[in-house]
Coordinates of C-alpha atoms in Angstrom, one line a residue:
X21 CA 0.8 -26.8 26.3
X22 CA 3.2 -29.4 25.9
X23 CA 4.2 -31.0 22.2
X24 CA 3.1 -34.3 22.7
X25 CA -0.5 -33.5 24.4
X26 CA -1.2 -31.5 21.3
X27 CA 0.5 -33.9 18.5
X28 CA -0.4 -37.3 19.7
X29 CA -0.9 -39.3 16.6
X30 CA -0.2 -36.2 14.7
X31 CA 2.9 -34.7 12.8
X32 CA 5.5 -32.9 14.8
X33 CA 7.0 -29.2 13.7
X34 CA 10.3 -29.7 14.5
X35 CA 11.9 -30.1 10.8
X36 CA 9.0 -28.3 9.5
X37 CA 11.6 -25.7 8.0
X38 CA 13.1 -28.6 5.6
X39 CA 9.7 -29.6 4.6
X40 CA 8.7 -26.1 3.7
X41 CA 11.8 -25.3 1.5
X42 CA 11.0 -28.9 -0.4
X43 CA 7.4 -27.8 -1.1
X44 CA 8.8 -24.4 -1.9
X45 CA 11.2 -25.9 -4.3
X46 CA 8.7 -27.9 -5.9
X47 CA 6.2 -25.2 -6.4
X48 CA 3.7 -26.5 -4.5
X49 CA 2.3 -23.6 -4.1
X50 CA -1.1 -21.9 -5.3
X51 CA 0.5 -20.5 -8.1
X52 CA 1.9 -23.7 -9.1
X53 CA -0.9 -25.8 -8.8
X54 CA -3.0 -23.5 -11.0
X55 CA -0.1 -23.5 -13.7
X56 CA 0.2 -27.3 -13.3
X57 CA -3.3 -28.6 -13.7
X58 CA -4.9 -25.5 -15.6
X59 CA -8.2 -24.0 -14.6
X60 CA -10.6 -26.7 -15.3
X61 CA -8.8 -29.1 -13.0
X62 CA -8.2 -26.5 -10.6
X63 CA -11.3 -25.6 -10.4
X64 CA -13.1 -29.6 -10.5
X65 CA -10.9 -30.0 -6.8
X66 CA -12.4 -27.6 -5.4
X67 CA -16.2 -29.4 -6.3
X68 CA -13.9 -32.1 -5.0
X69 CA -13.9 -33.7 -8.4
X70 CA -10.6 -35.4 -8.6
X71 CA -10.5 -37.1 -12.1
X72 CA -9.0 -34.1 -13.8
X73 CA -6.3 -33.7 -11.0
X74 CA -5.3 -37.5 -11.6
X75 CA -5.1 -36.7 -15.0
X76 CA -3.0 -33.8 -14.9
X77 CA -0.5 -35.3 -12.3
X78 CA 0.4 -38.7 -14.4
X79 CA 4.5 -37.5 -14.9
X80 CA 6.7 -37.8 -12.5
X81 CA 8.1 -34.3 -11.2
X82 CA 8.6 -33.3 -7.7
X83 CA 5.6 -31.5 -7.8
X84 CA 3.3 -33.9 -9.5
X85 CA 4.4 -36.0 -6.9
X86 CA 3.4 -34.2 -4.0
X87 CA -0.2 -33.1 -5.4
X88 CA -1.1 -37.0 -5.4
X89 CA 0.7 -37.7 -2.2
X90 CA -1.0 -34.8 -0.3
X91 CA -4.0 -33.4 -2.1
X92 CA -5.1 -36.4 -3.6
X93 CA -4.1 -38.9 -1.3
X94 CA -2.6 -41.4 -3.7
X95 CA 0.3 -43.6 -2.4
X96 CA 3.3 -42.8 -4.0
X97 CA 6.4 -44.8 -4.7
X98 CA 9.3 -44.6 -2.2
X99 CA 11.3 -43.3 -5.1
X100 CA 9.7 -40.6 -6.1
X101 CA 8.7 -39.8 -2.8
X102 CA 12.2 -39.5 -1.9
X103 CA 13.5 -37.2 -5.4
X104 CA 10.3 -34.3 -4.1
X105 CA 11.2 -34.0 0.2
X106 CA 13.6 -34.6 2.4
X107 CA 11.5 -38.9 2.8
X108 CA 14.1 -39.3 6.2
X109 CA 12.4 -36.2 8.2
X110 CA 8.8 -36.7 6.5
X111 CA 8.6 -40.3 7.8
X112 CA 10.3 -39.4 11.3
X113 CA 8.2 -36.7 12.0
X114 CA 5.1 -38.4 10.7
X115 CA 4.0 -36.2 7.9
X116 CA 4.2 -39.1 5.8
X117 CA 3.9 -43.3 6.8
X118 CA 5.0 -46.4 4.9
X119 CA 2.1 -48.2 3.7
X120 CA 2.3 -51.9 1.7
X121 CA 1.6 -50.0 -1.6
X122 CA 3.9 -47.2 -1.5
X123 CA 4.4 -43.8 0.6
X124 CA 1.1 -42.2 1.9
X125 CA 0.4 -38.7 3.7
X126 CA -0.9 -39.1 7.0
X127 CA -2.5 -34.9 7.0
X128 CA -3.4 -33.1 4.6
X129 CA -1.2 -30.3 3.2
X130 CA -3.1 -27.6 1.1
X131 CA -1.0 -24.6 -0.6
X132 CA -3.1 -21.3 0.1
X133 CA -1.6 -17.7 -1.3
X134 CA -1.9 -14.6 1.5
X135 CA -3.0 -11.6 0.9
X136 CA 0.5 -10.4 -0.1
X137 CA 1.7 -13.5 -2.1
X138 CA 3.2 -15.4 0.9
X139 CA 2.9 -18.9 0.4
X140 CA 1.3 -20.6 3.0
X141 CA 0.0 -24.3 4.3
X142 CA -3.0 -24.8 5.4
X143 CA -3.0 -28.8 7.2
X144 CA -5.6 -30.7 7.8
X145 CA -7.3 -34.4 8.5
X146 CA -7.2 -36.6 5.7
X147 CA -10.2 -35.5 3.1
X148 CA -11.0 -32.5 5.2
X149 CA -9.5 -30.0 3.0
X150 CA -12.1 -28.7 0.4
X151 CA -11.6 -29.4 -2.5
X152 CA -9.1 -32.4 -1.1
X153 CA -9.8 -35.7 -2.3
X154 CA -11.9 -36.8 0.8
X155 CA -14.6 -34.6 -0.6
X156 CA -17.1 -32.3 2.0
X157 CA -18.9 -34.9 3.8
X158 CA -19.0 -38.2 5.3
X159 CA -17.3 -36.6 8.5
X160 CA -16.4 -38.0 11.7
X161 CA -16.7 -36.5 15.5
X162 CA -13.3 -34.7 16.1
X163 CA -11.7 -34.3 12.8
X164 CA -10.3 -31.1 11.7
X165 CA -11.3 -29.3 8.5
X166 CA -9.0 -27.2 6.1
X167 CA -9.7 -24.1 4.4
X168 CA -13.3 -23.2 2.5
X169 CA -15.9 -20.8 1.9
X170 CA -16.4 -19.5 5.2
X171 CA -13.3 -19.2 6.4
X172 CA -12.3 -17.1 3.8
X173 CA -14.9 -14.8 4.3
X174 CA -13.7 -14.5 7.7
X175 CA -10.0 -13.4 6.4
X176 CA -11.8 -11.7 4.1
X177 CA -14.1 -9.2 6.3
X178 CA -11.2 -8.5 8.9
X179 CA -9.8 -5.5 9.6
X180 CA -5.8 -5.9 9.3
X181 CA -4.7 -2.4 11.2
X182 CA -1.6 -3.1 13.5
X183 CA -2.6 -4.5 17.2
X184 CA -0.8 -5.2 20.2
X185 CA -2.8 -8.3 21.1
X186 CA -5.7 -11.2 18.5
X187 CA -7.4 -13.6 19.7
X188 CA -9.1 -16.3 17.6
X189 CA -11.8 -18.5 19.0
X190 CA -12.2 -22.0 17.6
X191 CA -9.1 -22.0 15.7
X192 CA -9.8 -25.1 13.3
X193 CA -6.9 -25.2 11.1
X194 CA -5.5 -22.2 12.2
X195 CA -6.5 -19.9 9.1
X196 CA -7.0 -17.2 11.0
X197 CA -4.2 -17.2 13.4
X198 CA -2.0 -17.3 10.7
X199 CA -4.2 -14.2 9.5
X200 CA -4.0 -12.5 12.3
X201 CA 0.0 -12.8 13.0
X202 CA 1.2 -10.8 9.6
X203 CA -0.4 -7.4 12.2
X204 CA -1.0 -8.7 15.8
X205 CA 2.3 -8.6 18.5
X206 CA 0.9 -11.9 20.4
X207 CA -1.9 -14.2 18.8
X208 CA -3.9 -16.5 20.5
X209 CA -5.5 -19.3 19.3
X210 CA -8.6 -21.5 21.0
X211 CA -10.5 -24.8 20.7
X212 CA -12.5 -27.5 22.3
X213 CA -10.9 -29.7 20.5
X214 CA -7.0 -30.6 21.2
X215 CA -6.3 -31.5 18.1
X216 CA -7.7 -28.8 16.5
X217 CA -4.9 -26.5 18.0
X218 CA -2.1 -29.2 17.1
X219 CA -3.5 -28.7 13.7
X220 CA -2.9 -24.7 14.2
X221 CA 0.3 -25.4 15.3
X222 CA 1.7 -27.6 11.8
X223 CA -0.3 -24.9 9.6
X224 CA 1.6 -22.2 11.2
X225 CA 4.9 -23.9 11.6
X226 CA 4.9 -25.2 8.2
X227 CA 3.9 -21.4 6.8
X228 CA 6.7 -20.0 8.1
X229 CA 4.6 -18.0 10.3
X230 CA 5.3 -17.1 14.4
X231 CA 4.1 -19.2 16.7
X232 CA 1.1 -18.5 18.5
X233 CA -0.4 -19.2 22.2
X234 CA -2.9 -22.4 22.1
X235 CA -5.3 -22.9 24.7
X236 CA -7.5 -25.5 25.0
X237 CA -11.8 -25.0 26.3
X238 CA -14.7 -23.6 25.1
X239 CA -15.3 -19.8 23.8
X240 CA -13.7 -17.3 26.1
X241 CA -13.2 -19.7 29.2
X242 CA -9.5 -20.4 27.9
X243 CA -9.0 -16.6 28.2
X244 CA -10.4 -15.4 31.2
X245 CA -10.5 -11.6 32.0
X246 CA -8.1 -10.9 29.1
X247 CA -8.8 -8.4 26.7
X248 CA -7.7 -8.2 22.8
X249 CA -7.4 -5.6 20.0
X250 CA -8.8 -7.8 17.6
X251 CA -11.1 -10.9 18.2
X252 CA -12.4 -13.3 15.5
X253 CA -14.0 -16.3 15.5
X254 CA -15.7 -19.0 12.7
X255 CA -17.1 -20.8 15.8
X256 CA -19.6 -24.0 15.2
X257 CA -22.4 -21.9 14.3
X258 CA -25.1 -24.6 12.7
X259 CA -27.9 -25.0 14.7
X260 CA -28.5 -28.8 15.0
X261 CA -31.0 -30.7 16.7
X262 CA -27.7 -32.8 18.8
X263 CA -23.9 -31.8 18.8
X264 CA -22.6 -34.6 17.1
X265 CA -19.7 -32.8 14.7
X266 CA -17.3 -30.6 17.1
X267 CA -16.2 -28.7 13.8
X268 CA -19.9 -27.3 13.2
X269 CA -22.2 -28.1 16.0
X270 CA -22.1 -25.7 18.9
X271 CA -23.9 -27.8 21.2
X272 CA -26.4 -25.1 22.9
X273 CA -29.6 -24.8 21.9
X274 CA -30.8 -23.1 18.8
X275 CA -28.5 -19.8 18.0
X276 CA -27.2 -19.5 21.8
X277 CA -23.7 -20.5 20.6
X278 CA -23.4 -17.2 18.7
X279 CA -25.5 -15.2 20.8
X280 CA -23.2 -15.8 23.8
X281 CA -19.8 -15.2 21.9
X282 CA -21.1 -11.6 20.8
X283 CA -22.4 -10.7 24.1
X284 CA -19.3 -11.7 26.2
X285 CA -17.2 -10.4 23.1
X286 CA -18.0 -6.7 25.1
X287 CA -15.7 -7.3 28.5
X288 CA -12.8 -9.1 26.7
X289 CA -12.4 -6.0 23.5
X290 CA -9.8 -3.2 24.4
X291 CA -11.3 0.7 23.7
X292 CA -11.2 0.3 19.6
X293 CA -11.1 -3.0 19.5
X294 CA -12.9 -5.2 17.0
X295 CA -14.7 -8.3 17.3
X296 CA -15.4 -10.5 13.7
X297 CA -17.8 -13.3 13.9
X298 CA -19.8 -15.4 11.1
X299 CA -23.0 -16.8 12.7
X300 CA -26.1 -18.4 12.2
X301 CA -29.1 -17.1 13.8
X302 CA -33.1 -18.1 13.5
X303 CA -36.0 -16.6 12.2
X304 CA -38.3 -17.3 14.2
X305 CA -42.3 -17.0 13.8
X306 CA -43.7 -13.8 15.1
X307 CA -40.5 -12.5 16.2
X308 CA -38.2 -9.5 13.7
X309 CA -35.3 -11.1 12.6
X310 CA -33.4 -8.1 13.4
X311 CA -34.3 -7.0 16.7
X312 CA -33.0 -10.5 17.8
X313 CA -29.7 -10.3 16.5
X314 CA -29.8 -6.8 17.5
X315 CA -30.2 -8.2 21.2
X316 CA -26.7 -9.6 21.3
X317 CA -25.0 -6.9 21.2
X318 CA -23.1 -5.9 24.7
X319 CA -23.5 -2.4 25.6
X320 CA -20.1 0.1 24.7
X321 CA -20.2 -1.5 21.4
X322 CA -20.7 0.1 17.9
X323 CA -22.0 -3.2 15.7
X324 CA -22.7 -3.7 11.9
X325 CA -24.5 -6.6 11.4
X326 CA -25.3 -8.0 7.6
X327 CA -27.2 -11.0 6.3
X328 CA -26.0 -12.5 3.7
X329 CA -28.2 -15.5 3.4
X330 CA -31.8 -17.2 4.5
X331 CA -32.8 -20.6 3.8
X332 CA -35.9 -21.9 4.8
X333 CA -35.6 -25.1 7.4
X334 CA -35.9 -28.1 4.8
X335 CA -32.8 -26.3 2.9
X336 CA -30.9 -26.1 5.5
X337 CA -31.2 -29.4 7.3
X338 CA -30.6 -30.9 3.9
X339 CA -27.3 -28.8 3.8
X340 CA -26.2 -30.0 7.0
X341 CA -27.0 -33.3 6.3
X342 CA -25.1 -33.8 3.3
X343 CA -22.0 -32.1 5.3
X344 CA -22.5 -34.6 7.7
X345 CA -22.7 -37.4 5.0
X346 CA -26.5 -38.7 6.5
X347 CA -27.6 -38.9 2.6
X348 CA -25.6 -41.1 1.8
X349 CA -27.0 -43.7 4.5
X350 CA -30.1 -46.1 4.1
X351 CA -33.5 -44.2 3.3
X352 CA -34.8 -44.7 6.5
X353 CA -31.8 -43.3 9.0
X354 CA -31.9 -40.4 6.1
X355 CA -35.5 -40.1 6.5
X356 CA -35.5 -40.2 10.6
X357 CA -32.7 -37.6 10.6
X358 CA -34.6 -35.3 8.4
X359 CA -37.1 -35.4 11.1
X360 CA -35.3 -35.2 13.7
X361 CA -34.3 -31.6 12.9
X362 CA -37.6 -30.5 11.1
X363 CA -39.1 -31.5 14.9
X364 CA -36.3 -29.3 16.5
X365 CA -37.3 -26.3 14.2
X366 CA -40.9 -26.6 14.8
X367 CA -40.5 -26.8 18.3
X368 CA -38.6 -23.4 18.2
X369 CA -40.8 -21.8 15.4
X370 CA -38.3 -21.6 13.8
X371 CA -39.1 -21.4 10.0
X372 CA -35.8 -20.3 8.4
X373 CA -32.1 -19.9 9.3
X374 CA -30.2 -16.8 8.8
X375 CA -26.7 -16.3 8.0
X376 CA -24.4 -13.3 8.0
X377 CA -21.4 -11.6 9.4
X378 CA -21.2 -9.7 12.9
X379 CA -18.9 -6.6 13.2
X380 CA -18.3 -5.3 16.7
X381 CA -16.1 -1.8 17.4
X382 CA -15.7 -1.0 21.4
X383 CA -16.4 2.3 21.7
X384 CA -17.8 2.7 25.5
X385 CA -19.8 5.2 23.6
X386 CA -23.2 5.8 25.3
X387 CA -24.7 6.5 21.2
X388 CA -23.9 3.1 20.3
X389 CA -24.8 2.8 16.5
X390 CA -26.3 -0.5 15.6
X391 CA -26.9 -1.2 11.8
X392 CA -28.2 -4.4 10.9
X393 CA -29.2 -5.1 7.4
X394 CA -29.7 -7.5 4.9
X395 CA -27.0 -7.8 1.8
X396 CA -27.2 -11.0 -0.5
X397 CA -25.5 -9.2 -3.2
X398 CA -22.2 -9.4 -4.6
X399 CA -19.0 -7.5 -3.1
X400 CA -15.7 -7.5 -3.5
X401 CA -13.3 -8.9 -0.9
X402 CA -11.0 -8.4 1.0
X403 CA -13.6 -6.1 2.9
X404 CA -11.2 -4.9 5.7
X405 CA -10.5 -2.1 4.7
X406 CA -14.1 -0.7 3.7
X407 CA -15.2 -2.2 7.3
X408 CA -12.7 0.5 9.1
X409 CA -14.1 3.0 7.2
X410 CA -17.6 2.2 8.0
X411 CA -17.3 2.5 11.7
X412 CA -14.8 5.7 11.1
X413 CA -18.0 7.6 9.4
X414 CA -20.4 6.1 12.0
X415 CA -18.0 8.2 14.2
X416 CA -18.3 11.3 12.3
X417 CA -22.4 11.1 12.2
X418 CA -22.8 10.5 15.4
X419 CA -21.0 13.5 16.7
X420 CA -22.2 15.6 13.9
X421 CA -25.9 17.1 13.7
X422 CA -27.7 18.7 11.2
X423 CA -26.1 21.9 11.5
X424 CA -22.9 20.3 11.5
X425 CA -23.3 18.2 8.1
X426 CA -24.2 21.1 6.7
X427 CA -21.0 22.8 7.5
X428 CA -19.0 19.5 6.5
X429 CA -17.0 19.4 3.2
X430 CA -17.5 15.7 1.7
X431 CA -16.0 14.5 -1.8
X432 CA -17.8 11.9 -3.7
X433 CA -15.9 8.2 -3.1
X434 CA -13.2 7.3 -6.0
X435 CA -15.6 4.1 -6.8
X436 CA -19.1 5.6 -7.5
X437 CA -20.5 6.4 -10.6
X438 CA -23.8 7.9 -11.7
X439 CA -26.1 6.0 -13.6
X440 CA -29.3 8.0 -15.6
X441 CA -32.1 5.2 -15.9
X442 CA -34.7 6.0 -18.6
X443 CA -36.5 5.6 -21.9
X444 CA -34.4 5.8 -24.9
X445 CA -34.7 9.3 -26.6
X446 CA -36.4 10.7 -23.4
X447 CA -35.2 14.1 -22.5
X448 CA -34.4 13.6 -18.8
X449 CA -33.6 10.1 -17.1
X450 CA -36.2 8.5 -14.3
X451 CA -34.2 8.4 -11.8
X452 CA -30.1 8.5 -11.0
X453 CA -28.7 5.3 -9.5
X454 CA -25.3 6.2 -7.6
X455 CA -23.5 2.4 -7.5
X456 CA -20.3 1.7 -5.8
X457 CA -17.9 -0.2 -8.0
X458 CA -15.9 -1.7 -5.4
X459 CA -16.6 -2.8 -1.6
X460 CA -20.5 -3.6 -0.7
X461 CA -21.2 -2.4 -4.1
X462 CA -24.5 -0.4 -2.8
X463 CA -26.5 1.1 -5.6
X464 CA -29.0 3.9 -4.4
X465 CA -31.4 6.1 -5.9
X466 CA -31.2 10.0 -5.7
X467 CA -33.1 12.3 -6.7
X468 CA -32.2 15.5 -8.8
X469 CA -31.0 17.7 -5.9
X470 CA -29.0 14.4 -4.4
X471 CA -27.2 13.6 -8.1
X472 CA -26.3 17.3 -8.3
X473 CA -25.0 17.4 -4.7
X474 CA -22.8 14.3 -4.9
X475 CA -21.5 15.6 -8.5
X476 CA -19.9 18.9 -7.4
X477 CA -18.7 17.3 -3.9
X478 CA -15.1 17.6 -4.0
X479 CA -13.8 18.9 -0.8
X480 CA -14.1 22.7 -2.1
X481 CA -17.4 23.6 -0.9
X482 CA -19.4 22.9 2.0
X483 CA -23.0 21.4 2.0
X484 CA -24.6 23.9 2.9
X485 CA -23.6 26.1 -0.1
X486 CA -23.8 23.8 -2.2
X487 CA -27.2 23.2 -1.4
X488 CA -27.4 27.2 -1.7
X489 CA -26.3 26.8 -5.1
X490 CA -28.7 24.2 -5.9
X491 CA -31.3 25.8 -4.7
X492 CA -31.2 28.7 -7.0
X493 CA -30.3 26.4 -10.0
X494 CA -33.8 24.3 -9.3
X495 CA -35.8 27.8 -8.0
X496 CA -36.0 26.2 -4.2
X497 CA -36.2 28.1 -1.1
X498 CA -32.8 27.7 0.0
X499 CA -34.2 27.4 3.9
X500 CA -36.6 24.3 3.0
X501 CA -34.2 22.4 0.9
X502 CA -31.4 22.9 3.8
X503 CA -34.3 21.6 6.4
X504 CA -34.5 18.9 4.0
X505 CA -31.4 17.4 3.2
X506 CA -29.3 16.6 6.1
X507 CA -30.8 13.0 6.3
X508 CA -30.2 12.3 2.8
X509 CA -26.6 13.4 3.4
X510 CA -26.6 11.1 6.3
X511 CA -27.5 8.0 4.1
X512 CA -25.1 8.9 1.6
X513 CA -22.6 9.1 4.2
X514 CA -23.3 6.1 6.4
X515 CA -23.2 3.5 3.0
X516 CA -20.0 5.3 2.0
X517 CA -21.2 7.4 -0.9
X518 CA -19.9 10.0 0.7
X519 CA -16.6 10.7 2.3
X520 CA -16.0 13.7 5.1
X521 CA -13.0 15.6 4.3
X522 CA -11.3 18.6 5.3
X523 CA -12.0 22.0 3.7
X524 CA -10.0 22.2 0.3
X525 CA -8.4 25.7 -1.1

């Protein structure tokens, strides 16, 4: 796709090198803006509370000058504009315009640190960066957000093994492209909206990063028959009663927008491949939750599915409405939109909103494993890693049986710990919490036999003799407690208690 179809009205790459090195020089960088306005400030932009910003940005340094200019959005005089980048190439190649009260950004240019302390640029419509100066709402059709919350969580969750071949659906800003292009060969990069991918294009260009392959439709119709290693997508998940906000709104009826990108996810993932999606989905009366979202899922494909949030349906269109900058309108268009989606839900049954992230692994297995569960607890990105490692043990269990786990050497994970809950002075605890320090951070209850199992795991022994050992410790019948345990082994193993090893010694 051509330059100009992309960039019309928009910034173009060419000298995006020069820029880069000026910002780099500056320190415009996440590391430098944290050192220049101090946490409190730091921290107010990102509740888009700019006062503190302005306050901390009054000198006149290069890189003063270009947190005003391009976070802020204050004109800046043609002076210093000219002592903090290369003015000649920012004005030619539109990044910046001459305005009757000084020198003002036409994008917006927000530093973001990768996972390995590359400094990045993440560029975006004017007051669509969050925490930029613009604020979160008040947004029109068409404009292109910068970095937040949920795509974050997207980098976050995404497992970063070496691939041939990414694909990112719905690019936005082009987070995850840029993501994606520090371990995939070719990346490709989708949106509806054209200028969404010329936005992908500056963010990468002006990272430093490769260049990747925009395409311009909806979902996988860009695509075709191809297949990926790795596909991820924050698509428009917010179930809206119109499709008024490209960024947000998919446009299909209730959740169909994410329940048609994970069922065609199946044909277009290579054997191994992942598939990464956040989603919305509704809870509808009389219907499980989880068997719906459980529905989705193409056949050959492992999935973990996990909820990470429910709001009932006055929370959520009040969410979307202040996104969209409705509140802020006369009582009455406030009041009629409020409506307007409380009727949509109704009509649905639909009495809350779920949202969550959606793991696929192609496995063509014909033992598909299919977790889906509810987690509104804490955890500790980035979760890439501990994602792999889920789908490597749901491997393991599900070509292991009973017999089989018992011959299996496990060691305890480096990040548990054992917790003995009980009254003070009592002689024994009751009950043992084991509680991952790091990951999901899953805390689960075991019982005396499970605490004394998971203590001596190490690699040395296998289960069953452990269990043998136990057995005459507690005065069991070695028989029923090895009839008895597998499942509980299974648990421990499937939520990552428990790793399979090789025999030790």
């Amino acid at each position: 796709m051509s330059t100009t179809s992309l960039a019309a009205g928009l910034p173009v790459p060419d000298q995006s090198a020069r820029l880069r090195d000026a910002l780099l020089a500056a320190d415009f960088t996440a590391d430098g803006l944290l050192e220049l306005l101090g946490a409190p400030a730091y921290s107010a932009l990102a509740r888009s509370e700019t006062v503190p910003a302005l306050r901390a940005t009054r000198g006149d340094s290069p890189l003063e000058t270009l947190v005003r200019l391009f976070l802020l959005q204050r004109p800046v005089e043609p002076e210093r504009a000219r002592a903090a980048l290369p003015l000649d190439v920012a004005l030619a190649d539109g990044w910046v315009a001459e305005s009757s009260d000084g020198i003002r950004a036409t994008v917006d240019i927000r530093p973001y640190g990768g996972p390995e302390g590359q400094d990045w640029y993440i560029v975006s419509d004017l007051g669509c960066a969050v925490g930029g100066a613009g604020g979160a709402s008040g947004r029109a059709e068409g404009v292109v957000l910068g970095v937040g919350g949920a795509s974050t969580t997207l980098a976050g969750i995404t497992v970063r093994t070496p691939v041939s071949s990414a694909l990112d659906i719905g690019t936005g800003s082009g987070i995850q492209a840029l993501h994606a292009g520090r371990h995939a060969t070719r990346v490709t990069a989708t949106d509806l909206n054209p200028r969404a991918l010329a936005f992908t294009r500056l963010t990468l260009a002006l990272s430093g990063a490769p260049e990747a392959d925009l395409r311009e439709g909806s979902l996988f119709a860009p695509v075709g028959s191809e297949t990926y290693d790795l596909i991820v997508s924050n698509p428009p998940f917010v179930i809206s009663p119109g499709a008024r906000l490209t960024y947000r709104d998919g446009g299909m009826g209730g959740d169909d927008l994410c329940r048609s990108l994970v069922q065609q996810a199946g044909d277009r993932l290579n054997v191994g491949g992942f598939a990464q999606f956040l989603a919305n989905w509704q809870h509808v009366e009389g219907e499980d939750w989880q068997e719906r979202v459980r529905s989705w899922v193409p056949g050959g494909c492992d999935a973990w599915i996990v909820q990470r949030e429910v709001q009932d349906v006055t929370q959520y269109a009040e969410l979307w409405l202040r996104d969209s900058g409705d509140h802020r309108t006369a009582p009455e268009e406030y009041a009629a939109q409020y409506d307007a989606w409380l009727d949509a839900f109704e009509a649905s049954g639909t009495k809350a909103v779920g949202f969550g992230w959606i793991t696929l692994r192609k496995t063509d297995s014909d033992r598909p494993s299919i977790i889906v569960e509810e987690w509104p607890h804490p955890v500790e990105q980035p979760l890439g890693e501990a994602v792999r490692a889920h789908f490597t043990r749901q491997d393991y269990l599900r070509t292991h049986d009973d017999a089989a786990l018992l011959a299996g050497h496990f060691v305890l994970a480096d990040d548990v710990v054992q917790e003995q809950v009980g009254l003070p002075g009592a002689e024994d605890p009751e009950h043992v919490v084991l509680r991952q320090n790091r990951g999901m951070r899953r805390a689960t209850k075991v019982d005396t036999v499970g605490a004394g199992f998971a203590g001596v795991c190490d690699g040395t022994l296998s289960a069953g003799r452990i269990l043998d050992a136990i057995a005459q410790l507690v005065g069991e019948d070695p028989v029923l407690l090895r009839d008895r345990t597998p499942e509980a082994i299974r648990v421990l193993v499937q939520e990552g208690f428990l790793e399979p090893v090789s025999p030790r010694g």
